[in-house]
Coordinates of C-alpha atoms and ligand atoms in Angstrom, one line a residue:
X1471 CA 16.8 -20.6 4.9
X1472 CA 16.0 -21.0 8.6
X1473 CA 19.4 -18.7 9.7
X1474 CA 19.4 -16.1 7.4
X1475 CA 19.5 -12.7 8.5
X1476 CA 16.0 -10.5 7.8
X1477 CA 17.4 -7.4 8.0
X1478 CA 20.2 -7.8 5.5
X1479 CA 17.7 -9.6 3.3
X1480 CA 15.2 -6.9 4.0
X1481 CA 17.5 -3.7 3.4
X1482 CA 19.2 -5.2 0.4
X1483 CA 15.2 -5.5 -1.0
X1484 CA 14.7 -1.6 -0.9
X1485 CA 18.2 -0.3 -1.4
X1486 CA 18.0 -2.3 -4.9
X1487 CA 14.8 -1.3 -5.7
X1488 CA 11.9 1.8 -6.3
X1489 CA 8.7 0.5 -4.4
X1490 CA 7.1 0.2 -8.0
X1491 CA 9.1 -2.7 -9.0
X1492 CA 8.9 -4.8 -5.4
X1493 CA 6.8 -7.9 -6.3
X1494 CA 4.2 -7.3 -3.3
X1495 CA 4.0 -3.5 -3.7
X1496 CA 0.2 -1.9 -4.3
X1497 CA -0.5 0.8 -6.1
X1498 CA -3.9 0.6 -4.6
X1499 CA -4.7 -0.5 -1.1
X1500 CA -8.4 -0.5 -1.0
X1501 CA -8.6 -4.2 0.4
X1502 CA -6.9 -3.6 3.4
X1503 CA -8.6 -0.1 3.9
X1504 CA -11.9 -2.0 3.4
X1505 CA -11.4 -3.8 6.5
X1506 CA -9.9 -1.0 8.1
X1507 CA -13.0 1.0 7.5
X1508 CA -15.6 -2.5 8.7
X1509 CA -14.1 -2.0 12.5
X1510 CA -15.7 1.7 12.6
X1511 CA -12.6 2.8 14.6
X1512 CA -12.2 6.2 16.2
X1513 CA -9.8 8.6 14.6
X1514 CA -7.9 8.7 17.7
X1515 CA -7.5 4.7 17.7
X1516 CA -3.8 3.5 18.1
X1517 CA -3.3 1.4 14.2
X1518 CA -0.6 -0.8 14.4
X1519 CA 1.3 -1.6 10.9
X1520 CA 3.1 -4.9 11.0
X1521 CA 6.0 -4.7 8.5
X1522 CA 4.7 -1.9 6.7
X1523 CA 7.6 -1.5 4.7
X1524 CA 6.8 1.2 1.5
X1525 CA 3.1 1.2 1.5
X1526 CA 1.0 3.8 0.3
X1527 CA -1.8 2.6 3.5
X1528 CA 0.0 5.3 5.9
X1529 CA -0.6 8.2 3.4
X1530 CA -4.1 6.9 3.2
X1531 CA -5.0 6.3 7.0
X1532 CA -3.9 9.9 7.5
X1533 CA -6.0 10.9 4.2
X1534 CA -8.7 9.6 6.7
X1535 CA -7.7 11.5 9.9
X1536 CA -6.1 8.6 11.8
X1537 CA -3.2 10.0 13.3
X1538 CA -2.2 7.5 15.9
X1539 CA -0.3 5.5 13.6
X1540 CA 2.9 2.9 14.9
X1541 CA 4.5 1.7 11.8
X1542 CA 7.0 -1.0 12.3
X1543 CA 9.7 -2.4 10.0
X1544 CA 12.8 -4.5 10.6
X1545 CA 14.1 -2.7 7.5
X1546 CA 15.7 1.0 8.1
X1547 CA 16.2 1.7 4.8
X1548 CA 12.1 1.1 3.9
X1549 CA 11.3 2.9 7.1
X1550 CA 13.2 5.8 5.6
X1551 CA 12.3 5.6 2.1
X1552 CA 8.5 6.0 3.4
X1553 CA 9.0 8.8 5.8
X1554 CA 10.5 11.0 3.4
X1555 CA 7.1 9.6 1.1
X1556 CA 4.6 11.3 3.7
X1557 CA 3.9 14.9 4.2
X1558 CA 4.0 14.3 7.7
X1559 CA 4.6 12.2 10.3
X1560 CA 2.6 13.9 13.2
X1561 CA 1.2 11.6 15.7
X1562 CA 3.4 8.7 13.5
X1563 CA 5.7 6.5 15.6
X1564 CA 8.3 4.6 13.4
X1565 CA 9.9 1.3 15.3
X1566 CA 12.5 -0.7 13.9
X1567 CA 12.9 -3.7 15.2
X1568 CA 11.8 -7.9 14.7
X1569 CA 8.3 -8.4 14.9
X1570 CA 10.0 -12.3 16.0
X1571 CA 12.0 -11.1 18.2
X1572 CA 11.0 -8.1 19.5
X1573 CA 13.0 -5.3 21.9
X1574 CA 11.5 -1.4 21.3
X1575 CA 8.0 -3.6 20.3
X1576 CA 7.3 -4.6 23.7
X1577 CA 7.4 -0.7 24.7
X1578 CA 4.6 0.1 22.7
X1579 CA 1.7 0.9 24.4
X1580 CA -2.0 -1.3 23.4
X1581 CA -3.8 -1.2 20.2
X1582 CA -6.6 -0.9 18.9
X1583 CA -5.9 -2.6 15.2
X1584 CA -3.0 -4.3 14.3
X1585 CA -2.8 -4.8 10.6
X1586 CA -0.3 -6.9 9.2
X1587 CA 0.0 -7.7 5.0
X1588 CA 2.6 -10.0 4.0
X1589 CA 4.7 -10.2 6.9
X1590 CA 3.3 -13.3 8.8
X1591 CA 3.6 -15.7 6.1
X1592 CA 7.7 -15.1 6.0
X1593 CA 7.9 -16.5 9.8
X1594 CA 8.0 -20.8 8.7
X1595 CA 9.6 -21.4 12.4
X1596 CA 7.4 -22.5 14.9
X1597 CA 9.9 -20.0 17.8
X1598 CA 9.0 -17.2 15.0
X1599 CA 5.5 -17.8 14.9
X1600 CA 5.2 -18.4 18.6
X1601 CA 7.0 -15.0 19.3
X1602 CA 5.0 -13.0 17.1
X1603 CA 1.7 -14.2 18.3
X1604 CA 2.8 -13.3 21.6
X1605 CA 3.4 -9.8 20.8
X1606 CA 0.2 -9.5 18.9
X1607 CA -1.8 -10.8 22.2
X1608 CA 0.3 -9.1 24.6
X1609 CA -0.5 -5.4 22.4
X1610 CA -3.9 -5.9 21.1
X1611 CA -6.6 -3.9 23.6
X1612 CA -10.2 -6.3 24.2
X1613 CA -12.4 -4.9 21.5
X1614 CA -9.5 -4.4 19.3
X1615 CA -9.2 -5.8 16.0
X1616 CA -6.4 -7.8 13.9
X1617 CA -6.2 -8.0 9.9
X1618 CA -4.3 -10.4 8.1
X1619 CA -3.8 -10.7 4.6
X1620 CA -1.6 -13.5 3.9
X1621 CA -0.7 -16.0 0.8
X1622 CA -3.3 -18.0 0.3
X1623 CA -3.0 -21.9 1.4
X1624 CA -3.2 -22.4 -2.9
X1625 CA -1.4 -19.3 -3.6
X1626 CA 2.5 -18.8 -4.1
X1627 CA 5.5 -20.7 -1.8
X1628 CA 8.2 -17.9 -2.5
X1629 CA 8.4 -14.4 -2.1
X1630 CA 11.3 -11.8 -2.6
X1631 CA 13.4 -15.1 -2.4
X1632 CA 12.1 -16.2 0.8
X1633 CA 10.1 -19.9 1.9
X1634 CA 6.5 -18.9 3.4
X1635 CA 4.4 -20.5 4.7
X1636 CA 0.6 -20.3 3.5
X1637 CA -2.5 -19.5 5.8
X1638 CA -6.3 -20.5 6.0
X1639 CA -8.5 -19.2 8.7
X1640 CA -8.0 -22.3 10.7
X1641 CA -4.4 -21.8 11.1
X1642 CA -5.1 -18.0 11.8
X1643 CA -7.4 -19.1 14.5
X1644 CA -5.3 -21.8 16.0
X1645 CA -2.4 -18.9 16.8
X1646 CA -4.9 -16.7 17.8
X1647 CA -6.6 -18.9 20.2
X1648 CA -10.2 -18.7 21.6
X1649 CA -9.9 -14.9 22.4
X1650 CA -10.3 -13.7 18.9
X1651 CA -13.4 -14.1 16.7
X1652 CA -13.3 -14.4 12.7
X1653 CA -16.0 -11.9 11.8
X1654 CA -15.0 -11.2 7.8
X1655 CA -13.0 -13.2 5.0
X1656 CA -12.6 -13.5 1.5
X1657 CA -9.8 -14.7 -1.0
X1658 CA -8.1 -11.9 -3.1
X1659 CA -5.9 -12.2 -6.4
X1660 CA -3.3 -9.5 -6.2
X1661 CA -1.6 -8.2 -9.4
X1662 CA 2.0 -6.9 -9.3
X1663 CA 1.9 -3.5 -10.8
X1664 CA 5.7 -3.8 -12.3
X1665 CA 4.7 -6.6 -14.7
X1666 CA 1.2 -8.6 -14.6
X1667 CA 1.9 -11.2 -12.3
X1668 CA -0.9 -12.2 -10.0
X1669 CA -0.7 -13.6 -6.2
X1670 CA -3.3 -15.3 -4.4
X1671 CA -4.0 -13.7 -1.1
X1672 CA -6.2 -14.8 2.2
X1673 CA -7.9 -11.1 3.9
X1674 CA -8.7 -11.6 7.1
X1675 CA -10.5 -9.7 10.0
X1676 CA -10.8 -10.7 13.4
X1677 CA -12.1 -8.8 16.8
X1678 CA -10.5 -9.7 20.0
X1679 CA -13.7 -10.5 22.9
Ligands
SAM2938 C1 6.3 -8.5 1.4 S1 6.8 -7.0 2.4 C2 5.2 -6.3 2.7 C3 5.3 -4.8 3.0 C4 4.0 -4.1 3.3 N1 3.3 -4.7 4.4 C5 3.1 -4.1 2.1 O1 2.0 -4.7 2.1 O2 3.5 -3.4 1.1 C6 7.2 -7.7 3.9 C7 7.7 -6.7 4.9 O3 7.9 -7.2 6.2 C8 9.1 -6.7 6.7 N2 9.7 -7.7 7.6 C9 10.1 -8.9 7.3 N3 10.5 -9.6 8.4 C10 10.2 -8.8 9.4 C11 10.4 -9.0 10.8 N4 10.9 -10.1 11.3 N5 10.0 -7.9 11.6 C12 9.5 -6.8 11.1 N6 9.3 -6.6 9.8 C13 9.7 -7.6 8.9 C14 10.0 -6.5 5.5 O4 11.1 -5.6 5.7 C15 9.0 -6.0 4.5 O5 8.8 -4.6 4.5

């Protein structure tokens, strides 16, 4: 699987499909506003979406007043399919491009969060992994926080067709390096809405010294 192409594999995943059906899609995104809510950000605090694809957590963070939103996808057609979702997108800034291999990502000005749910565990190459860590630490500000929420290291090995490679804190840390400080975790079963299915998931939330 290491050559195939993400974008193709991406786009044909939400031209085929209505949000409800895609096997990672939440009808409910408490958990990762949970975190959201533990850093006690300002409203005017630059959020960064990693991958955000469909998810209802932009129509909820505006809900909230955070306006300073930059929501990244390497799929068009999912960026587009959740623009037209929102009422608006004031204050949003919508970036396609490869969180691996970035171009318009390393334009972006610092953050204060970068939130990131089920996008990490698709990068299995140690270049992939490398290049996204070096994004994240290049755009996250000291003081700012990072939230991962990844399959756990007993949860599933596939998604949407993909190899991915499951996470513990450890490994988390080990990317992260010494700069970054665990300060909340806890072990989440996710349910697919579309049919039942459940998914074992890692949330974690770390702050950047
Ligand atoms: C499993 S979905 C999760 C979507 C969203 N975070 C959520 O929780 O509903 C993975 C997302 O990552 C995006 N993605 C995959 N590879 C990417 C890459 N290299 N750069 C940016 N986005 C990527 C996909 O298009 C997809 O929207």
């Amino acid at each position: 699987m290491k050559d195939y192409n993400f974008k193709l594999h991406w786009n044909k995943a939400y031209k085929n499909s209505d949000k409800e059906n895609l096997g990672w899609f939440e009808n409910d995104i408490t958990e990762s506003f949970k975190l959201i809510q533990k850093c006690e950000l300002s409203k005017s605090s630059i959020i960064f979406n990693a991958g955000a694809g469909e998810s209802l957590l932009i129509k909820k963070l505006q809900k909230h007043g955070y306006s300073k939103i930059i929501i990244n996808d390497i799929s068009d057609i999912a960026i587009e399919k959740l623009k037209s979702s929102l009422d608006t997108i004031n204050g949003l800034n919508f970036i396609i491009d490869d969180l691996t291999n970035p171009f318009e990502l390393l334009k972006i000005e610092e953050v204060d969060l970068w939130h990131d749910r089920a996008v990490l565990h698709f990068f299995i190459n140690l270049k992939q992994i490398e290049a996204y860590f070096n994004l994240l630490k290049q755009k996250v500000k000291s003081g700012g926080y990072v939230i991962f929420s990844e399959f756990a290291l007993n949860g599933a090995k596939k998604c949407c067709g993909l190899e991915i490679l499951n996470y513990d804190n450890n490994m988390f840390q080990n990317n992260l390096g010494d700069d970054f400080q665990l300060i909340y975790t806890y072990n989440y079963l996710y349910t697919q809405p579309s049919n039942g299915n459940t998914r074992k998931y890692i949330y974690s939330l770390f702050k950047r010294k």
